[in-house]
Amino acid sequence: MTFELPDGTPLELHSGATGLDAARSIGEGLARAALAVKVGGDLRDLAAQLPEAGGRIEIVTSKSDEALWLVRHDAAHVLATAVMELYPGVKISIGPPIDSGFYYDFEFPDGVALSEADLEPIEARMREHVKADEPFERTDVAVGDALERFTREGQDYKVELISDLVRDQGVETVSLYRNGPFTDLCRGPHAPATKRIKAFKLTSVAGAYWRGDASRQMLTRVYGTAFLSKEELAEHLERLEQAKLRDHRKLGKELGLFLFSELSPGSPFWLPAGAQVWNGLTEFWRRENAGRDYEEVRTPILYDVELWKQSGHWDVYRDNMYFTDVEDRPMGLKPMNCPAHVQLYKDERRSYRDLPIRYAEAGLVHRHEPS
């Protein structure tokens, strides 16, 4: 098999060679540092066999762009490993890497309410698995076997995910990843073993609906972050602490800027000091807009639903809008300004010579979205 390295150098490998074989053929040091392999742009496990057709190949190490994604993906699995050991009967759903770290969503048994005070013992158990350097091992299994396994284990969310893959994509097999005592439904890839997670921290606990659907089960989401070195983690945690000091919810209360009330959930009540800040920001906004040739306009907040049908919001966004009937006429509060600004543009005949036309509005919008 013939592959091409990033610098254009050809790499000859025997049939059935893996990503690790490729790394070793270049050097033992690279093999020790390798986390995964990219072939033709696709990220793969080091243990995966390389395609017979060859192609462009790159060994992924801690210096690669994909490294952080990999270790955070690994950390999410180790988090689920620890939680399942500490809380028998817990149901697991999904646990992806994200820009700020990773999370995993759980349904805990009745009577168990996880809080941030519980994160330290979970972290401690995670460190045991990281220290043990448990390999991530992939197995491709028939859909029926996977469904039987997760049904037997009472993992309803995994059963649903597999069933959806069968219905939507017609899959006949799914991939499972095992690390230590834990096996998860996962597309991969992963780094070779848990010890590649050099630094991690669990950061918070929150609620999250299964699949983001408010009509489904409320799950417990555990957030964490992971980095390639303890120094990077320390810097990140320091940034988080600084951000907490500048949190608008904290400052708003301490400085007497605004308050919230259940009489209007999610909407601030601006106090006199807050109104002064608001007005100051508005003046700055107006100066900046004037310097960029924007004209200030004001538009209503309530519109006939016909506007939202014309704009397309009715088809794709109406679940996130507020509606009411006014004299038997269906109306909707605007979630954004642009459809109203289109009405301003349409009010008179225009020529291309008039362009660009720039409107600006400090509009009041309402969206029915989780805060």
Short mmCIF file of C-alpha atoms in Angstrom, two decimals:
data_model
loop_
_atom_site.label_atom_id
_atom_site.label_comp_id
_atom_site.label_asym_id
_atom_site.label_seq_id
_atom_site.Cartn_x
_atom_site.Cartn_y
_atom_site.Cartn_z
CA MET A 1 0.00 0.00 0.00
CA THR A 2 1.32 3.44 -0.92
CA PHE A 3 0.51 6.54 1.11
CA GLU A 4 1.65 10.14 0.90
CA LEU A 5 2.87 12.04 3.97
CA PRO A 6 2.01 15.74 4.46
CA ASP A 7 5.38 16.79 2.98
CA GLY A 8 4.76 14.70 -0.14
CA THR A 9 7.06 11.82 0.84
CA PRO A 10 5.70 8.39 -0.19
CA LEU A 11 5.16 5.81 2.56
CA GLU A 12 5.02 2.12 1.68
CA LEU A 13 3.12 -0.17 4.08
CA HIS A 14 2.14 -3.82 4.01
CA SER A 15 -1.44 -4.89 3.40
CA GLY A 16 -3.51 -4.75 6.60
CA ALA A 17 -1.22 -2.16 8.23
CA THR A 18 -2.73 0.11 10.89
CA GLY A 19 -2.19 3.74 11.76
CA LEU A 20 0.19 2.66 14.50
CA ASP A 21 2.19 0.65 11.96
CA ALA A 22 2.43 3.77 9.84
CA ALA A 23 3.71 5.81 12.78
CA ARG A 24 6.26 3.13 13.70
CA SER A 25 7.57 2.97 10.15
CA ILE A 26 8.41 6.66 10.44
CA GLY A 27 9.90 6.46 13.92
CA GLU A 28 9.38 4.97 17.38
CA GLY A 29 9.17 8.43 18.90
CA LEU A 30 6.29 9.33 16.62
CA ALA A 31 4.58 6.04 17.45
CA ARG A 32 4.76 6.84 21.18
CA ALA A 33 3.37 10.35 20.60
CA ALA A 34 0.64 9.31 18.16
CA LEU A 35 -2.99 9.80 19.18
CA ALA A 36 -4.79 8.91 15.95
CA VAL A 37 -4.32 8.93 12.19
CA LYS A 38 -5.90 10.92 9.36
CA VAL A 39 -6.35 9.28 5.96
CA GLY A 40 -7.75 11.43 3.19
CA GLY A 41 -8.95 13.89 5.82
CA ASP A 42 -10.84 11.23 7.84
CA LEU A 43 -9.83 10.84 11.49
CA ARG A 44 -9.36 7.20 12.55
CA ASP A 45 -8.20 5.14 15.51
CA LEU A 46 -4.54 4.20 15.46
CA ALA A 47 -5.56 0.54 15.67
CA ALA A 48 -7.77 0.75 12.57
CA GLN A 49 -6.57 -0.91 9.40
CA LEU A 50 -5.62 1.52 6.68
CA PRO A 51 -7.41 1.43 3.30
CA GLU A 52 -5.78 -0.71 0.61
CA ALA A 53 -6.19 2.13 -1.88
CA GLY A 54 -3.72 4.26 0.05
CA GLY A 55 -4.01 8.04 0.06
CA ARG A 56 -2.75 11.03 1.95
CA ILE A 57 -1.87 10.15 5.55
CA GLU A 58 -1.08 12.20 8.64
CA ILE A 59 -0.18 11.00 12.13
CA VAL A 60 -2.11 12.99 14.75
CA THR A 61 -0.13 14.01 17.85
CA SER A 62 -0.64 16.50 20.66
CA LYS A 63 0.55 19.22 18.26
CA SER A 64 -2.29 18.52 15.81
CA ASP A 65 -5.52 20.51 15.64
CA GLU A 66 -7.55 17.36 16.32
CA ALA A 67 -5.69 16.45 19.53
CA LEU A 68 -7.88 18.48 21.89
CA TRP A 69 -11.06 17.03 20.38
CA LEU A 70 -9.71 13.52 20.90
CA VAL A 71 -8.73 13.86 24.56
CA ARG A 72 -12.01 15.60 25.37
CA HIS A 73 -13.91 12.80 23.69
CA ASP A 74 -11.88 10.34 25.76
CA ALA A 75 -12.61 12.31 28.93
CA ALA A 76 -16.36 12.17 28.29
CA HIS A 77 -16.18 8.36 28.21
CA VAL A 78 -14.11 8.25 31.39
CA LEU A 79 -16.67 10.53 33.06
CA ALA A 80 -19.44 8.08 32.16
CA THR A 81 -17.26 5.22 33.43
CA ALA A 82 -16.89 6.87 36.83
CA VAL A 83 -20.55 7.85 37.14
CA MET A 84 -21.76 4.36 36.32
CA GLU A 85 -19.49 2.90 39.00
CA LEU A 86 -20.50 5.43 41.66
CA TYR A 87 -24.24 5.48 40.87
CA PRO A 88 -25.55 1.99 40.05
CA GLY A 89 -28.69 2.09 37.96
CA VAL A 90 -27.82 5.35 36.18
CA LYS A 91 -28.86 5.60 32.54
CA ILE A 92 -26.46 7.17 30.04
CA SER A 93 -27.41 9.10 26.91
CA ILE A 94 -24.78 11.09 24.99
CA GLY A 95 -21.40 12.59 25.84
CA PRO A 96 -19.67 14.58 23.10
CA PRO A 97 -16.63 16.86 23.07
CA ILE A 98 -17.54 20.54 22.67
CA ASP A 99 -15.60 23.76 22.10
CA SER A 100 -15.19 24.43 25.81
CA GLY A 101 -14.57 20.83 26.89
CA PHE A 102 -17.05 17.95 27.09
CA TYR A 103 -20.24 16.81 28.80
CA TYR A 104 -22.27 13.69 29.40
CA ASP A 105 -26.02 13.51 30.06
CA PHE A 106 -27.36 11.08 32.67
CA GLU A 107 -30.68 9.96 34.08
CA PHE A 108 -30.01 9.19 37.73
CA PRO A 109 -32.15 6.79 39.76
CA ASP A 110 -35.06 8.21 41.76
CA GLY A 111 -33.90 10.07 44.82
CA VAL A 112 -30.47 10.96 43.39
CA ALA A 113 -29.97 14.66 42.72
CA LEU A 114 -26.44 15.41 41.60
CA SER A 115 -24.89 18.71 42.65
CA GLU A 116 -21.51 20.36 42.15
CA ALA A 117 -20.49 19.03 45.56
CA ASP A 118 -20.56 15.55 43.99
CA LEU A 119 -18.07 16.38 41.25
CA GLU A 120 -14.93 15.89 43.35
CA PRO A 121 -15.49 12.18 44.09
CA ILE A 122 -16.41 11.62 40.43
CA GLU A 123 -13.16 13.31 39.41
CA ALA A 124 -11.23 11.12 41.83
CA ARG A 125 -12.70 7.98 40.28
CA MET A 126 -11.93 9.32 36.81
CA ARG A 127 -8.28 9.81 37.80
CA GLU A 128 -8.08 6.15 38.80
CA HIS A 129 -9.13 5.14 35.30
CA VAL A 130 -6.77 7.63 33.67
CA LYS A 131 -3.86 6.37 35.77
CA ALA A 132 -4.72 2.78 34.85
CA ASP A 133 -4.03 3.63 31.18
CA GLU A 134 -7.01 1.60 29.99
CA PRO A 135 -7.05 1.12 26.21
CA PHE A 136 -9.97 2.28 24.08
CA GLU A 137 -10.99 -0.78 22.09
CA ARG A 138 -13.47 -0.65 19.22
CA THR A 139 -15.78 -3.50 18.25
CA ASP A 140 -18.24 -3.45 15.35
CA VAL A 141 -21.31 -5.49 16.25
CA ALA A 142 -24.58 -6.41 14.57
CA VAL A 143 -27.46 -4.08 15.36
CA GLY A 144 -29.46 -6.91 16.90
CA ASP A 145 -26.65 -7.78 19.29
CA ALA A 146 -26.20 -4.16 20.31
CA LEU A 147 -29.93 -3.70 20.91
CA GLU A 148 -30.05 -6.90 22.96
CA ARG A 149 -27.08 -5.78 25.06
CA PHE A 150 -28.34 -2.29 25.88
CA THR A 151 -31.89 -3.52 26.45
CA ARG A 152 -30.57 -6.08 28.92
CA GLU A 153 -28.57 -3.34 30.68
CA GLY A 154 -31.62 -1.05 30.86
CA GLN A 155 -29.92 1.63 28.74
CA ASP A 156 -33.04 2.97 27.03
CA TYR A 157 -31.36 5.98 25.44
CA LYS A 158 -28.79 3.81 23.67
CA VAL A 159 -31.59 1.56 22.42
CA GLU A 160 -33.38 4.60 21.01
CA LEU A 161 -30.23 5.90 19.32
CA ILE A 162 -29.54 2.56 17.65
CA SER A 163 -33.17 2.20 16.56
CA ASP A 164 -33.03 5.64 14.98
CA LEU A 165 -29.84 4.74 13.10
CA VAL A 166 -31.59 1.66 11.70
CA ARG A 167 -34.68 3.66 10.72
CA ASP A 168 -32.89 6.71 9.27
CA GLN A 169 -29.72 5.22 7.82
CA GLY A 170 -30.46 1.53 7.46
CA VAL A 171 -27.34 0.53 9.38
CA GLU A 172 -26.70 -3.16 10.01
CA THR A 173 -23.79 -2.75 12.42
CA VAL A 174 -22.79 -0.20 15.05
CA SER A 175 -19.48 0.48 16.76
CA LEU A 176 -18.95 0.06 20.49
CA TYR A 177 -15.95 1.37 22.42
CA ARG A 178 -14.70 -0.22 25.61
CA ASN A 179 -12.41 1.38 28.18
CA GLY A 180 -11.92 -0.51 31.43
CA PRO A 181 -15.32 -1.71 32.68
CA PHE A 182 -17.29 0.67 30.47
CA THR A 183 -18.71 0.05 26.99
CA ASP A 184 -20.45 2.77 25.01
CA LEU A 185 -22.16 3.21 21.68
CA CYS A 186 -19.79 5.52 19.81
CA ARG A 187 -18.62 6.34 16.30
CA GLY A 188 -15.15 7.20 17.55
CA PRO A 189 -12.36 7.75 17.07
CA HIS A 190 -10.44 7.74 20.35
CA ALA A 191 -6.84 8.06 21.45
CA PRO A 192 -5.11 4.74 22.26
CA ALA A 193 -5.69 4.79 26.03
CA THR A 194 -7.01 6.82 28.93
CA LYS A 195 -3.57 8.00 30.09
CA ARG A 196 -3.44 10.39 27.13
CA ILE A 197 -5.87 12.60 29.08
CA LYS A 198 -3.19 14.76 30.69
CA ALA A 199 -5.35 17.30 32.53
CA PHE A 200 -9.08 17.57 33.15
CA LYS A 201 -11.62 19.16 35.47
CA LEU A 202 -15.35 18.75 36.01
CA THR A 203 -16.84 22.23 36.05
CA SER A 204 -20.62 22.24 36.54
CA VAL A 205 -23.95 20.43 36.64
CA ALA A 206 -27.03 21.49 34.70
CA GLY A 207 -30.35 20.18 33.45
CA ALA A 208 -30.85 19.22 29.81
CA TYR A 209 -33.84 17.72 28.02
CA TRP A 210 -33.21 14.53 26.10
CA ARG A 211 -32.49 15.58 22.53
CA GLY A 212 -33.29 19.19 23.43
CA ASP A 213 -37.02 18.41 23.48
CA ALA A 214 -38.88 19.98 26.41
CA SER A 215 -41.52 17.23 26.17
CA ARG A 216 -38.90 14.54 26.85
CA GLN A 217 -37.06 13.44 29.99
CA MET A 218 -35.04 16.03 31.88
CA LEU A 219 -31.50 14.69 32.26
CA THR A 220 -28.55 15.76 34.39
CA ARG A 221 -25.68 17.16 32.34
CA VAL A 222 -22.20 17.09 33.82
CA TYR A 223 -19.79 19.50 32.16
CA GLY A 224 -16.03 19.24 32.20
CA THR A 225 -12.98 20.32 30.30
CA ALA A 226 -9.71 18.68 29.36
CA PHE A 227 -6.40 19.91 28.00
CA LEU A 228 -3.14 18.53 26.75
CA SER A 229 -1.18 19.88 29.72
CA LYS A 230 -1.78 20.92 33.32
CA GLU A 231 -0.53 24.41 32.47
CA GLU A 232 -3.20 24.88 29.78
CA LEU A 233 -5.87 23.63 32.17
CA ALA A 234 -4.74 26.04 34.90
CA GLU A 235 -4.85 28.97 32.49
CA HIS A 236 -8.33 28.00 31.35
CA LEU A 237 -9.65 27.67 34.92
CA GLU A 238 -8.21 31.09 35.76
CA ARG A 239 -10.05 32.59 32.78
CA LEU A 240 -13.26 30.98 34.04
CA GLU A 241 -12.78 32.50 37.48
CA GLN A 242 -12.23 35.92 35.96
CA ALA A 243 -15.35 35.48 33.87
CA LYS A 244 -17.38 34.64 36.97
CA LEU A 245 -16.31 37.94 38.51
CA ARG A 246 -17.67 39.72 35.43
CA ASP A 247 -20.84 37.62 35.14
CA HIS A 248 -23.71 39.99 34.29
CA ARG A 249 -26.05 38.16 36.70
CA LYS A 250 -23.62 38.74 39.57
CA LEU A 251 -22.79 42.33 38.65
CA GLY A 252 -26.41 43.22 37.94
CA LYS A 253 -27.40 42.33 41.49
CA GLU A 254 -24.32 43.74 43.21
CA LEU A 255 -24.46 47.06 41.34
CA GLY A 256 -28.22 47.42 41.45
CA LEU A 257 -28.58 47.46 37.67
CA PHE A 258 -31.53 45.10 37.13
CA LEU A 259 -33.62 42.39 38.73
CA PHE A 260 -35.63 39.40 37.55
CA SER A 261 -39.10 38.28 38.50
CA GLU A 262 -41.13 35.15 37.84
CA LEU A 263 -43.90 37.50 36.72
CA SER A 264 -41.88 37.92 33.49
CA PRO A 265 -39.39 35.02 33.34
CA GLY A 266 -36.11 35.79 31.64
CA SER A 267 -36.85 39.49 31.19
CA PRO A 268 -34.85 42.06 33.16
CA PHE A 269 -36.43 44.88 35.14
CA TRP A 270 -34.02 47.77 34.71
CA LEU A 271 -33.40 49.79 37.87
CA PRO A 272 -32.40 53.49 37.68
CA ALA A 273 -28.67 52.73 37.66
CA GLY A 274 -29.19 50.09 35.00
CA ALA A 275 -31.25 52.46 32.89
CA GLN A 276 -28.34 54.91 32.95
CA VAL A 277 -26.02 52.20 31.67
CA TRP A 278 -28.58 51.27 29.01
CA ASN A 279 -28.86 54.87 27.86
CA GLY A 280 -25.08 55.26 27.76
CA LEU A 281 -24.71 52.16 25.62
CA THR A 282 -27.51 53.36 23.35
CA GLU A 283 -25.74 56.68 22.81
CA PHE A 284 -22.51 54.84 21.94
CA TRP A 285 -24.46 52.56 19.58
CA ARG A 286 -26.00 55.56 17.82
CA ARG A 287 -22.63 57.26 17.33
CA GLU A 288 -21.12 54.10 15.90
CA ASN A 289 -24.07 53.53 13.57
CA ALA A 290 -24.00 57.11 12.34
CA GLY A 291 -20.33 56.75 11.46
CA ARG A 292 -21.21 53.71 9.36
CA ASP A 293 -24.15 55.35 7.55
CA TYR A 294 -26.90 53.46 9.35
CA GLU A 295 -30.31 55.11 9.75
CA GLU A 296 -32.18 54.45 12.95
CA VAL A 297 -35.73 53.12 12.66
CA ARG A 298 -38.42 51.89 15.02
CA THR A 299 -40.85 49.09 14.23
CA PRO A 300 -43.72 47.38 16.10
CA ILE A 301 -43.26 44.27 18.20
CA LEU A 302 -46.55 42.53 17.23
CA TYR A 303 -47.42 41.37 13.69
CA ASP A 304 -50.01 39.39 11.81
CA VAL A 305 -48.79 35.82 11.32
CA GLU A 306 -48.93 36.47 7.56
CA LEU A 307 -45.61 38.30 7.90
CA TRP A 308 -44.00 35.29 9.56
CA LYS A 309 -45.32 33.03 6.80
CA GLN A 310 -43.81 35.35 4.18
CA SER A 311 -40.47 35.48 5.99
CA GLY A 312 -40.30 31.72 6.51
CA HIS A 313 -40.29 31.94 10.29
CA TRP A 314 -43.69 30.24 10.45
CA ASP A 315 -42.31 27.07 8.90
CA VAL A 316 -39.00 26.78 10.75
CA TYR A 317 -39.14 28.97 13.85
CA ARG A 318 -42.70 29.21 15.13
CA ASP A 319 -42.05 26.86 18.07
CA ASN A 320 -39.65 29.52 19.37
CA MET A 321 -42.11 32.41 19.04
CA TYR A 322 -44.96 33.85 21.12
CA PHE A 323 -48.41 34.05 19.52
CA THR A 324 -51.76 35.46 20.55
CA ASP A 325 -55.14 36.31 18.99
CA VAL A 326 -56.20 39.93 18.74
CA GLU A 327 -59.84 40.32 17.70
CA ASP A 328 -59.74 36.82 16.18
CA ARG A 329 -56.62 37.76 14.23
CA PRO A 330 -53.53 35.57 14.90
CA MET A 331 -50.54 37.73 15.79
CA GLY A 332 -46.92 36.99 16.76
CA LEU A 333 -44.31 38.89 18.76
CA LYS A 334 -41.22 39.49 16.67
CA PRO A 335 -38.16 37.36 17.51
CA MET A 336 -35.96 39.58 15.31
CA ASN A 337 -36.08 42.89 13.47
CA CYS A 338 -35.27 41.99 9.88
CA PRO A 339 -38.77 41.06 8.54
CA ALA A 340 -40.06 44.43 9.72
CA HIS A 341 -37.15 46.22 8.05
CA VAL A 342 -38.06 44.51 4.79
CA GLN A 343 -41.45 46.18 5.08
CA LEU A 344 -39.72 49.55 5.36
CA TYR A 345 -37.67 48.80 2.27
CA LYS A 346 -40.78 47.77 0.30
CA ASP A 347 -42.65 50.96 1.17
CA GLU A 348 -41.30 52.82 -1.87
CA ARG A 349 -39.80 52.09 -5.26
CA ARG A 350 -36.07 51.44 -5.07
CA SER A 351 -33.17 51.56 -7.51
CA TYR A 352 -29.81 49.83 -7.28
CA ARG A 353 -28.41 53.36 -7.05
CA ASP A 354 -30.05 53.62 -3.59
CA LEU A 355 -27.98 50.75 -2.25
CA PRO A 356 -26.67 50.09 0.26
CA ILE A 357 -29.56 50.93 2.57
CA ARG A 358 -28.61 50.39 6.19
CA TYR A 359 -31.22 50.25 8.95
CA ALA A 360 -30.46 49.96 12.66
CA GLU A 361 -32.91 49.36 15.47
CA ALA A 362 -32.55 48.76 19.18
CA GLY A 363 -35.61 46.60 18.89
CA LEU A 364 -37.40 44.65 21.60
CA VAL A 365 -37.57 41.00 20.52
CA HIS A 366 -39.04 37.94 22.23
CA ARG A 367 -37.92 34.35 21.73
CA HIS A 368 -39.40 31.28 23.37
CA GLU A 369 -36.03 29.61 23.98
CA PRO A 370 -34.34 28.04 27.03
CA SER A 371 -32.27 30.62 28.90
#
